[in-house]
Amino acid sequence: MKLKELVAIKFTLKSTMLNNLSSQGLIEHFLEYLRIEKDYSEQTISSYENDLSSILNYFQIAHAKNLQSLSLEQLQDYLKHLNNKNYKSSSVARKISCLRSLAKFLTQNYNLTIESVWHLSLPKKQLALPKVISQSNIDELLNPKHFNLKRKQDVRNQCILELFYACGLRVSEIISLKTQDLDIHQNIIKVLGKGNKERLIPIHSQAITCIEYYFKHARTQYLKKSASSYIFVNNRGSKLSRQMIWHMIKKHSQKIPGLANISPHTLRHSFASHLLAQGADLRSIQKMLGHSSLSTTQIYTHIQKQQLHKVFNQEHPRNQSN
């Protein structure tokens, strides 16, 4: 059999497979590729899955060949639909970026081209300043009077909140902390961040005291006779979940007026903003936060400028708006 005939047969088989292959099957293959080959986090994979599912539902796409037939006009209508639903520009950009990643994967693995996605203009991102709370609010949030230190749960939760603000950690980082990551004598904690990148963060003495109290009075009660390498554990002695952390912070912040809507990232942002206000340099803050780019860290300078304008407008004696 000649080479041209073999190529023709292969092309026919590939076309037949695509006609019969569901879009959901392709996406499952794509997500598995991200998980195994690209080593993406489960959180990122879950976001991609949700984004692609919403795109398929919007266009009512069931088969692979329908993906290839998406036109630029259809995608532009989809962007208008998202805009009408008041999606943030960053969310819209993520969905289109996700679709482009899928298109690249399909081209490389299935010879399936979705040409229209490469001509679609991403919406310009608006500068969204992260939410930061004041130092006085932080002091109130961590005030011992809001914790019953006779309860192991309160001891653990106080320690978690203290570490969030002491080190500017992400939720995924704090629940993954292990006992070997903590060096109490050197006041250092080792954190495994995004992309499996390790970084060392100093811990202040007040947080160290809180950790030592937790180990002595609460962690042993949680573990009983079992063992765990994780620092923070639940009643079964297992690793905490992201949902538990979010629920804990929401429930605790509701005790304090004006702090009902804070999140774990609020504490991370406040950590960085307060360090900058006290004179810390951006490079040091970048390293402690685990940002790969300094430009990501520079957003906190915008917060400082915003706060300076606020103080000026309120306090300057020559300001006519006073």
Short mmCIF file of C-alpha atoms in Angstrom, two decimals:
data_model
loop_
_atom_site.label_atom_id
_atom_site.label_comp_id
_atom_site.label_asym_id
_atom_site.label_seq_id
_atom_site.Cartn_x
_atom_site.Cartn_y
_atom_site.Cartn_z
CA MET A 1 0.00 0.00 0.00
CA LYS A 2 1.32 3.42 -0.98
CA LEU A 3 2.11 6.14 1.53
CA LYS A 4 -0.60 8.44 0.13
CA GLU A 5 -3.19 5.70 0.65
CA LEU A 6 -2.07 5.17 4.25
CA VAL A 7 -2.31 8.89 4.97
CA ALA A 8 -5.80 8.98 3.41
CA ILE A 9 -6.95 6.04 5.55
CA LYS A 10 -5.49 7.61 8.69
CA PHE A 11 -7.22 10.91 7.90
CA THR A 12 -10.54 9.12 7.34
CA LEU A 13 -10.23 7.26 10.64
CA LYS A 14 -9.36 10.49 12.45
CA SER A 15 -12.38 12.27 10.92
CA THR A 16 -14.69 9.40 11.83
CA MET A 17 -13.39 9.39 15.39
CA LEU A 18 -13.93 13.13 15.76
CA ASN A 19 -17.47 12.88 14.40
CA ASN A 20 -18.31 10.27 17.01
CA LEU A 21 -16.27 11.62 19.90
CA SER A 22 -18.13 13.72 22.44
CA SER A 23 -16.87 17.13 23.42
CA GLN A 24 -17.08 16.05 27.04
CA GLY A 25 -14.73 13.18 26.29
CA LEU A 26 -12.23 15.57 24.73
CA ILE A 27 -12.40 17.88 27.71
CA GLU A 28 -11.85 14.99 30.14
CA HIS A 29 -8.75 14.06 28.13
CA PHE A 30 -7.63 17.71 28.22
CA LEU A 31 -8.09 17.97 32.00
CA GLU A 32 -6.19 14.73 32.52
CA TYR A 33 -3.39 16.18 30.39
CA LEU A 34 -3.29 19.28 32.61
CA ARG A 35 -3.22 17.11 35.73
CA ILE A 36 -0.51 14.66 34.64
CA GLU A 37 1.60 16.42 32.03
CA LYS A 38 1.35 20.05 33.17
CA ASP A 39 1.06 19.30 36.91
CA TYR A 40 -1.69 21.89 37.40
CA SER A 41 -3.28 22.17 40.85
CA GLU A 42 -6.70 20.63 41.44
CA GLN A 43 -8.10 24.11 42.04
CA THR A 44 -6.93 25.29 38.60
CA ILE A 45 -8.23 22.13 36.93
CA SER A 46 -11.60 22.58 38.63
CA SER A 47 -11.77 26.19 37.36
CA TYR A 48 -10.94 25.05 33.81
CA GLU A 49 -13.58 22.34 34.01
CA ASN A 50 -16.26 24.80 35.15
CA ASP A 51 -15.30 27.33 32.47
CA LEU A 52 -15.38 24.76 29.66
CA SER A 53 -18.63 23.29 30.91
CA SER A 54 -20.30 26.71 30.79
CA ILE A 55 -18.97 27.27 27.25
CA LEU A 56 -20.31 23.90 26.03
CA ASN A 57 -23.69 24.53 27.64
CA TYR A 58 -23.95 28.01 26.12
CA PHE A 59 -23.28 26.75 22.60
CA GLN A 60 -25.07 23.42 23.22
CA ILE A 61 -22.05 21.55 21.90
CA ALA A 62 -22.18 17.77 22.19
CA HIS A 63 -19.70 16.50 19.59
CA ALA A 64 -16.11 17.36 18.77
CA LYS A 65 -16.93 18.57 15.27
CA ASN A 66 -19.16 21.29 16.75
CA LEU A 67 -16.16 22.78 18.55
CA GLN A 68 -14.36 23.18 15.24
CA SER A 69 -17.32 24.98 13.71
CA LEU A 70 -17.39 27.78 16.32
CA SER A 71 -17.26 31.10 14.50
CA LEU A 72 -15.72 34.37 15.62
CA GLU A 73 -19.18 35.95 15.65
CA GLN A 74 -20.47 33.25 18.00
CA LEU A 75 -17.59 33.77 20.39
CA GLN A 76 -18.07 37.53 20.33
CA ASP A 77 -21.74 36.99 21.19
CA TYR A 78 -20.59 34.81 24.08
CA LEU A 79 -18.42 37.66 25.37
CA LYS A 80 -21.41 40.01 25.18
CA HIS A 81 -23.47 37.44 27.08
CA LEU A 82 -20.85 37.32 29.86
CA ASN A 83 -20.71 41.09 29.96
CA ASN A 84 -24.50 41.28 30.31
CA LYS A 85 -24.22 38.87 33.22
CA ASN A 86 -21.79 41.35 34.87
CA TYR A 87 -18.82 38.99 34.83
CA LYS A 88 -15.55 40.63 35.81
CA SER A 89 -13.18 41.25 32.91
CA SER A 90 -10.63 38.98 34.60
CA SER A 91 -13.18 36.13 34.68
CA VAL A 92 -14.02 36.61 31.00
CA ALA A 93 -10.31 36.65 30.10
CA ARG A 94 -9.78 33.42 32.05
CA LYS A 95 -12.59 31.65 30.19
CA ILE A 96 -11.21 32.64 26.79
CA SER A 97 -7.66 31.75 27.82
CA CYS A 98 -9.00 28.38 28.93
CA LEU A 99 -10.66 27.88 25.55
CA ARG A 100 -7.40 28.79 23.79
CA SER A 101 -5.49 26.24 25.88
CA LEU A 102 -8.04 23.62 24.86
CA ALA A 103 -7.73 24.65 21.20
CA LYS A 104 -3.95 24.27 21.32
CA PHE A 105 -4.28 20.84 22.95
CA LEU A 106 -6.79 19.64 20.33
CA THR A 107 -4.59 20.83 17.48
CA GLN A 108 -1.57 18.98 18.84
CA ASN A 109 -3.39 15.75 19.73
CA TYR A 110 -6.36 15.48 17.37
CA ASN A 111 -5.54 17.75 14.42
CA LEU A 112 -8.70 19.58 15.38
CA THR A 113 -8.41 23.33 14.73
CA ILE A 114 -10.61 25.96 16.36
CA GLU A 115 -9.35 28.87 14.31
CA SER A 116 -11.77 31.48 15.65
CA VAL A 117 -10.39 31.56 19.20
CA TRP A 118 -7.09 33.05 18.00
CA HIS A 119 -8.85 36.08 16.49
CA LEU A 120 -10.88 36.86 19.58
CA SER A 121 -9.81 39.97 21.49
CA LEU A 122 -9.56 39.53 25.23
CA PRO A 123 -11.21 42.26 27.31
CA LYS A 124 -8.85 44.69 28.97
CA LYS A 125 -8.39 43.93 32.63
CA GLN A 126 -9.42 46.59 35.07
CA LEU A 127 -7.09 47.18 37.99
CA ALA A 128 -8.95 45.60 40.89
CA LEU A 129 -7.30 46.45 44.18
CA PRO A 130 -7.28 43.61 46.71
CA LYS A 131 -9.32 44.01 49.86
CA VAL A 132 -7.26 45.07 52.87
CA ILE A 133 -8.35 45.70 56.45
CA SER A 134 -6.73 48.08 58.90
CA GLN A 135 -4.19 47.20 61.57
CA SER A 136 -6.79 47.94 64.27
CA ASN A 137 -9.19 45.50 62.59
CA ILE A 138 -6.46 42.84 62.52
CA ASP A 139 -5.79 43.41 66.23
CA GLU A 140 -9.48 42.98 66.95
CA LEU A 141 -9.74 39.87 64.77
CA LEU A 142 -6.87 38.23 66.68
CA ASN A 143 -7.90 39.51 70.10
CA PRO A 144 -7.84 36.59 72.59
CA LYS A 145 -11.20 37.68 73.99
CA HIS A 146 -12.86 36.25 70.85
CA PHE A 147 -11.46 32.76 71.53
CA ASN A 148 -12.28 30.28 74.27
CA LEU A 149 -8.85 28.77 74.83
CA LYS A 150 -10.34 25.93 76.83
CA ARG A 151 -11.73 24.58 73.55
CA LYS A 152 -9.29 22.81 71.24
CA GLN A 153 -11.13 24.15 68.19
CA ASP A 154 -10.65 27.76 69.28
CA VAL A 155 -6.98 27.18 70.06
CA ARG A 156 -6.43 25.72 66.59
CA ASN A 157 -8.42 28.44 64.83
CA GLN A 158 -6.60 31.23 66.66
CA CYS A 159 -3.30 29.69 65.57
CA ILE A 160 -4.44 29.44 61.95
CA LEU A 161 -5.57 33.08 61.86
CA GLU A 162 -2.34 34.19 63.49
CA LEU A 163 -0.28 32.33 60.87
CA PHE A 164 -2.33 33.71 57.98
CA TYR A 165 -1.47 37.24 58.99
CA ALA A 166 2.05 36.47 60.26
CA CYS A 167 3.20 34.88 56.99
CA GLY A 168 0.73 35.95 54.28
CA LEU A 169 -0.10 32.35 53.40
CA ARG A 170 -2.61 31.01 50.89
CA VAL A 171 -5.30 28.56 52.06
CA SER A 172 -3.71 25.71 50.10
CA GLU A 173 -0.38 26.45 51.78
CA ILE A 174 -1.62 26.59 55.34
CA ILE A 175 -3.55 23.32 55.16
CA SER A 176 -0.51 21.60 53.62
CA LEU A 177 1.94 22.69 56.32
CA LYS A 178 3.73 19.76 57.93
CA THR A 179 5.55 19.51 61.23
CA GLN A 180 8.92 19.21 59.47
CA ASP A 181 8.26 22.54 57.74
CA LEU A 182 8.37 24.40 61.03
CA ASP A 183 11.62 25.46 62.69
CA ILE A 184 10.65 27.08 65.98
CA HIS A 185 14.26 27.62 67.06
CA GLN A 186 15.07 29.61 63.90
CA ASN A 187 11.61 31.24 63.72
CA ILE A 188 11.24 30.03 60.13
CA ILE A 189 8.57 28.15 58.24
CA LYS A 190 9.02 26.39 54.90
CA VAL A 191 6.10 26.76 52.52
CA LEU A 192 5.35 24.82 49.34
CA GLY A 193 3.61 27.30 47.05
CA LYS A 194 2.31 27.42 43.48
CA GLY A 195 4.28 25.37 40.99
CA ASN A 196 5.75 23.36 43.89
CA LYS A 197 8.13 26.23 44.62
CA GLU A 198 9.53 26.29 48.15
CA ARG A 199 10.10 29.49 50.09
CA LEU A 200 11.19 30.31 53.63
CA ILE A 201 9.20 32.83 55.67
CA PRO A 202 10.21 34.26 59.06
CA ILE A 203 7.67 34.03 61.89
CA HIS A 204 7.40 36.61 64.65
CA SER A 205 7.58 35.59 68.30
CA GLN A 206 3.87 36.11 69.00
CA ALA A 207 2.94 33.61 66.29
CA ILE A 208 5.55 31.16 67.61
CA THR A 209 4.00 31.38 71.08
CA CYS A 210 0.58 30.69 69.56
CA ILE A 211 1.90 27.64 67.65
CA GLU A 212 3.58 26.20 70.75
CA TYR A 213 0.35 26.59 72.73
CA TYR A 214 -1.59 24.84 69.96
CA PHE A 215 0.83 21.90 69.87
CA LYS A 216 0.70 21.50 73.63
CA HIS A 217 -2.99 22.05 74.34
CA ALA A 218 -4.97 21.24 71.18
CA ARG A 219 -3.17 19.17 68.55
CA THR A 220 -2.60 16.27 70.94
CA GLN A 221 -6.33 16.26 71.70
CA TYR A 222 -7.18 16.11 68.00
CA LEU A 223 -4.74 13.30 67.29
CA LYS A 224 -5.34 11.34 70.51
CA LYS A 225 -3.25 8.21 69.90
CA SER A 226 -3.01 8.59 66.13
CA ALA A 227 -0.27 10.37 64.19
CA SER A 228 -0.21 12.93 61.38
CA SER A 229 2.49 14.87 59.58
CA TYR A 230 0.14 17.83 59.07
CA ILE A 231 0.28 20.69 61.56
CA PHE A 232 -3.45 21.47 61.45
CA VAL A 233 -5.85 18.54 61.72
CA ASN A 234 -9.55 17.88 62.25
CA ASN A 235 -11.38 15.64 64.71
CA ARG A 236 -10.36 12.55 62.72
CA GLY A 237 -6.73 13.59 62.81
CA SER A 238 -6.82 14.30 59.09
CA LYS A 239 -5.75 17.26 56.98
CA LEU A 240 -8.14 20.23 57.01
CA SER A 241 -10.06 21.11 53.85
CA ARG A 242 -10.18 24.48 52.10
CA GLN A 243 -13.90 24.67 52.83
CA MET A 244 -13.30 24.28 56.58
CA ILE A 245 -10.87 27.20 56.59
CA TRP A 246 -13.23 29.47 54.67
CA HIS A 247 -16.13 28.55 56.94
CA MET A 248 -14.04 29.12 60.07
CA ILE A 249 -12.90 32.59 59.00
CA LYS A 250 -16.41 33.59 57.95
CA LYS A 251 -17.88 32.41 61.24
CA HIS A 252 -15.18 34.06 63.35
CA SER A 253 -15.25 37.40 61.51
CA GLN A 254 -19.00 37.65 62.00
CA LYS A 255 -18.34 38.21 65.70
CA ILE A 256 -16.63 41.49 64.89
CA PRO A 257 -18.56 44.51 63.48
CA GLY A 258 -17.48 45.50 59.99
CA LEU A 259 -15.51 42.31 59.27
CA ALA A 260 -18.25 39.94 58.16
CA ASN A 261 -17.06 39.59 54.55
CA ILE A 262 -13.34 38.93 54.95
CA SER A 263 -11.64 35.92 53.39
CA PRO A 264 -8.29 34.13 53.82
CA HIS A 265 -6.91 36.28 51.01
CA THR A 266 -7.95 39.42 52.91
CA LEU A 267 -5.43 38.45 55.59
CA ARG A 268 -2.78 37.73 52.96
CA HIS A 269 -3.35 41.10 51.29
CA SER A 270 -3.35 42.88 54.65
CA PHE A 271 -0.05 41.19 55.56
CA ALA A 272 1.60 42.53 52.40
CA SER A 273 0.04 45.99 52.56
CA HIS A 274 0.95 46.53 56.21
CA LEU A 275 4.55 45.43 55.63
CA LEU A 276 4.84 47.89 52.75
CA ALA A 277 3.38 50.67 54.90
CA GLN A 278 6.01 49.93 57.56
CA GLY A 279 8.83 50.33 55.06
CA ALA A 280 9.45 46.80 53.79
CA ASP A 281 10.81 46.66 50.23
CA LEU A 282 8.81 45.09 47.41
CA ARG A 283 11.41 42.41 46.65
CA SER A 284 11.24 41.03 50.18
CA ILE A 285 7.43 41.06 50.12
CA GLN A 286 7.50 39.32 46.73
CA LYS A 287 9.64 36.52 48.14
CA MET A 288 7.47 36.07 51.22
CA LEU A 289 4.26 35.98 49.16
CA GLY A 290 5.77 33.59 46.61
CA HIS A 291 4.98 35.82 43.61
CA SER A 292 6.87 34.80 40.48
CA SER A 293 6.78 38.37 39.16
CA LEU A 294 7.43 41.65 40.95
CA SER A 295 4.64 43.26 38.91
CA THR A 296 2.13 41.14 40.82
CA THR A 297 3.43 42.48 44.13
CA GLN A 298 3.37 46.07 42.90
CA ILE A 299 -0.41 46.20 43.19
CA TYR A 300 0.10 46.90 46.90
CA THR A 301 1.75 50.20 46.01
CA HIS A 302 -1.57 51.21 44.43
CA ILE A 303 -3.28 50.48 47.74
CA GLN A 304 -0.80 52.71 49.56
CA LYS A 305 -1.41 55.54 47.07
CA GLN A 306 -5.15 55.14 47.48
CA GLN A 307 -4.83 55.34 51.26
CA LEU A 308 -2.57 58.40 51.02
CA HIS A 309 -5.17 60.21 48.90
CA LYS A 310 -7.86 59.28 51.41
CA VAL A 311 -5.87 60.70 54.33
CA PHE A 312 -4.99 63.83 52.34
CA ASN A 313 -8.60 64.48 51.37
CA GLN A 314 -9.79 64.03 54.94
CA GLU A 315 -7.05 65.79 56.87
CA HIS A 316 -5.31 68.49 54.82
CA PRO A 317 -6.42 71.92 56.15
CA ARG A 318 -6.30 73.56 52.71
CA ASN A 319 -8.40 70.92 51.00
CA GLN A 320 -11.67 72.61 49.95
CA SER A 321 -13.65 69.37 50.13
CA ASN A 322 -13.19 69.15 53.91
#
